[in-house]
């Protein structure tokens, strides 16, 4: 388990990203069992399992939480993983929520980050795009939410 301490102020008025909470949901052995078709000869496997923003509907100034769950196998112990979150509306980036680097072991990880909805957002549908990268692999996930 781990957390990044500190807040980041984004480009949108009032966007504040809070501590990232990460925990290993499944060990390497449990993750290998979940991906029975994976063999170590394949090398590194980075697989998206889910991504969401909760609550699905919020008002400007309220807090929501962006989460991503992913499996990492074949990387060994202590591989460097970068997680980047961006707030989007359509194809337009509203703000870079956060970019952080972590040391991860093989297994299934859940990473969650609360953030305050910017006070200047118009009502509509927005998306948090989360990209997870290692030196060899990358995945990207989108999770939408509505601003009232």
Short mmCIF file of C-alpha atoms in Angstrom, two decimals:
data_model
loop_
_atom_site.label_atom_id
_atom_site.label_comp_id
_atom_site.label_asym_id
_atom_site.label_seq_id
_atom_site.Cartn_x
_atom_site.Cartn_y
_atom_site.Cartn_z
CA UNK A 1 0.00 0.00 0.00
CA UNK A 2 1.13 3.54 -0.56
CA UNK A 3 0.04 7.13 -0.81
CA UNK A 4 1.42 10.28 -2.35
CA UNK A 5 1.14 13.19 0.03
CA UNK A 6 0.27 16.67 -1.17
CA UNK A 7 -2.14 18.47 -3.45
CA UNK A 8 -1.71 19.61 -7.01
CA UNK A 9 -3.45 22.68 -8.39
CA UNK A 10 -4.57 22.18 -11.98
CA UNK A 11 -5.20 24.59 -14.83
CA UNK A 12 -8.94 24.77 -14.23
CA UNK A 13 -10.17 27.03 -11.46
CA UNK A 14 -10.54 25.11 -8.24
CA UNK A 15 -9.16 21.76 -9.47
CA UNK A 16 -7.28 20.21 -6.58
CA UNK A 17 -6.01 16.65 -6.74
CA UNK A 18 -5.59 14.91 -3.42
CA UNK A 19 -3.47 12.01 -2.22
CA UNK A 20 -3.26 8.95 -4.46
CA UNK A 21 -4.16 5.77 -2.64
CA UNK A 22 -2.76 2.57 -4.13
CA UNK A 23 -3.13 -0.99 -2.96
CA UNK A 24 -2.36 -4.37 -4.34
CA UNK A 25 -5.66 -6.20 -4.84
CA UNK A 26 -4.09 -9.51 -5.86
CA UNK A 27 -0.63 -10.98 -5.40
CA UNK A 28 1.51 -12.11 -8.32
CA UNK A 29 0.29 -15.70 -7.88
CA UNK A 30 -3.37 -14.63 -7.69
CA UNK A 31 -2.94 -12.43 -10.78
CA UNK A 32 -1.24 -15.26 -12.69
CA UNK A 33 -4.20 -17.51 -11.79
CA UNK A 34 -6.63 -14.87 -13.07
CA UNK A 35 -4.70 -14.71 -16.37
CA UNK A 36 -4.25 -18.44 -16.95
CA UNK A 37 -3.23 -17.86 -20.60
CA UNK A 38 -0.26 -15.69 -19.54
CA UNK A 39 3.19 -17.28 -19.53
CA UNK A 40 6.43 -15.62 -18.33
CA UNK A 41 7.90 -16.21 -21.81
CA UNK A 42 5.49 -13.49 -23.06
CA UNK A 43 7.42 -10.88 -21.07
CA UNK A 44 5.69 -7.94 -19.44
CA UNK A 45 1.90 -7.80 -19.44
CA UNK A 46 0.10 -4.60 -18.40
CA UNK A 47 -3.68 -5.05 -18.64
CA UNK A 48 -6.54 -2.67 -17.84
CA UNK A 49 -9.22 -4.25 -15.66
CA UNK A 50 -11.49 -1.27 -14.87
CA UNK A 51 -11.66 2.50 -14.59
CA UNK A 52 -14.34 4.68 -13.00
CA UNK A 53 -15.19 8.06 -11.53
CA UNK A 54 -17.50 8.14 -8.51
CA UNK A 55 -19.93 9.64 -8.01
CA UNK A 56 -21.06 9.53 -11.64
CA UNK A 57 -22.78 12.92 -11.18
CA UNK A 58 -21.40 15.88 -9.22
CA UNK A 59 -21.60 19.64 -8.93
CA UNK A 60 -18.74 22.13 -9.33
CA UNK A 61 -16.80 22.38 -6.07
CA UNK A 62 -17.67 18.83 -4.97
CA UNK A 63 -15.18 15.99 -4.71
CA UNK A 64 -15.11 12.93 -6.97
CA UNK A 65 -12.70 10.01 -7.08
CA UNK A 66 -11.00 8.59 -10.18
CA UNK A 67 -9.92 4.94 -9.90
CA UNK A 68 -8.11 2.52 -12.15
CA UNK A 69 -7.43 -1.19 -11.66
CA UNK A 70 -4.73 -2.92 -13.68
CA UNK A 71 -2.75 -6.16 -13.74
CA UNK A 72 1.03 -6.19 -14.08
CA UNK A 73 2.92 -9.44 -14.74
CA UNK A 74 6.39 -10.30 -15.98
CA UNK A 75 7.90 -7.04 -14.76
CA UNK A 76 9.45 -8.48 -11.60
CA UNK A 77 9.90 -6.54 -8.39
CA UNK A 78 10.13 -2.77 -8.17
CA UNK A 79 9.34 -1.77 -11.75
CA UNK A 80 8.80 1.97 -12.26
CA UNK A 81 5.20 2.80 -13.20
CA UNK A 82 3.91 6.24 -14.17
CA UNK A 83 0.24 7.12 -13.67
CA UNK A 84 -1.12 10.24 -15.36
CA UNK A 85 -4.66 11.58 -15.02
CA UNK A 86 -6.17 14.30 -17.23
CA UNK A 87 -9.57 15.99 -17.17
CA UNK A 88 -11.12 16.13 -20.65
CA UNK A 89 -14.29 17.44 -22.27
CA UNK A 90 -14.62 15.80 -25.65
CA UNK A 91 -11.19 16.02 -27.28
CA UNK A 92 -10.15 19.10 -25.26
CA UNK A 93 -7.92 18.77 -22.20
CA UNK A 94 -9.27 20.92 -19.38
CA UNK A 95 -6.50 20.16 -16.85
CA UNK A 96 -3.66 17.82 -16.03
CA UNK A 97 -4.91 16.33 -12.76
CA UNK A 98 -1.68 14.57 -11.77
CA UNK A 99 1.37 12.62 -12.88
CA UNK A 100 3.16 10.41 -10.37
CA UNK A 101 5.74 7.63 -10.48
CA UNK A 102 5.58 4.52 -8.33
CA UNK A 103 7.54 1.34 -7.74
CA UNK A 104 5.26 -1.65 -8.38
CA UNK A 105 5.68 -5.41 -8.05
CA UNK A 106 3.81 -7.96 -10.16
CA UNK A 107 0.15 -8.23 -9.16
CA UNK A 108 -3.16 -6.43 -9.58
CA UNK A 109 -3.22 -2.81 -8.44
CA UNK A 110 -5.98 -0.30 -7.68
CA UNK A 111 -5.02 3.36 -7.73
CA UNK A 112 -7.55 6.00 -6.62
CA UNK A 113 -7.32 9.76 -6.50
CA UNK A 114 -9.93 12.15 -5.12
CA UNK A 115 -10.17 15.50 -6.90
CA UNK A 116 -12.33 18.59 -6.53
CA UNK A 117 -14.53 19.39 -9.52
CA UNK A 118 -13.40 22.80 -10.84
CA UNK A 119 -15.82 25.58 -9.91
CA UNK A 120 -15.81 27.03 -13.43
CA UNK A 121 -16.95 23.90 -15.31
CA UNK A 122 -20.07 24.17 -17.44
CA UNK A 123 -22.70 21.46 -17.00
CA UNK A 124 -22.09 18.40 -19.18
CA UNK A 125 -20.15 15.18 -19.55
CA UNK A 126 -16.45 15.11 -18.70
CA UNK A 127 -13.87 12.34 -18.78
CA UNK A 128 -10.88 11.44 -16.67
CA UNK A 129 -8.26 9.82 -18.91
CA UNK A 130 -5.78 7.74 -16.94
CA UNK A 131 -2.60 6.47 -18.61
CA UNK A 132 -0.37 3.90 -16.92
CA UNK A 133 3.14 3.39 -18.33
CA UNK A 134 6.17 1.22 -17.70
CA UNK A 135 9.35 1.32 -19.77
CA UNK A 136 7.86 -1.43 -22.00
CA UNK A 137 4.07 -1.03 -21.92
CA UNK A 138 1.24 1.48 -21.67
CA UNK A 139 -2.51 1.36 -21.15
CA UNK A 140 -5.06 4.16 -21.19
CA UNK A 141 -8.57 4.23 -19.76
CA UNK A 142 -11.44 6.70 -19.90
CA UNK A 143 -14.08 7.14 -17.23
CA UNK A 144 -16.90 9.66 -17.73
CA UNK A 145 -18.92 11.63 -15.20
CA UNK A 146 -21.55 14.36 -15.39
CA UNK A 147 -21.33 17.86 -13.97
CA UNK A 148 -24.66 19.44 -13.06
#
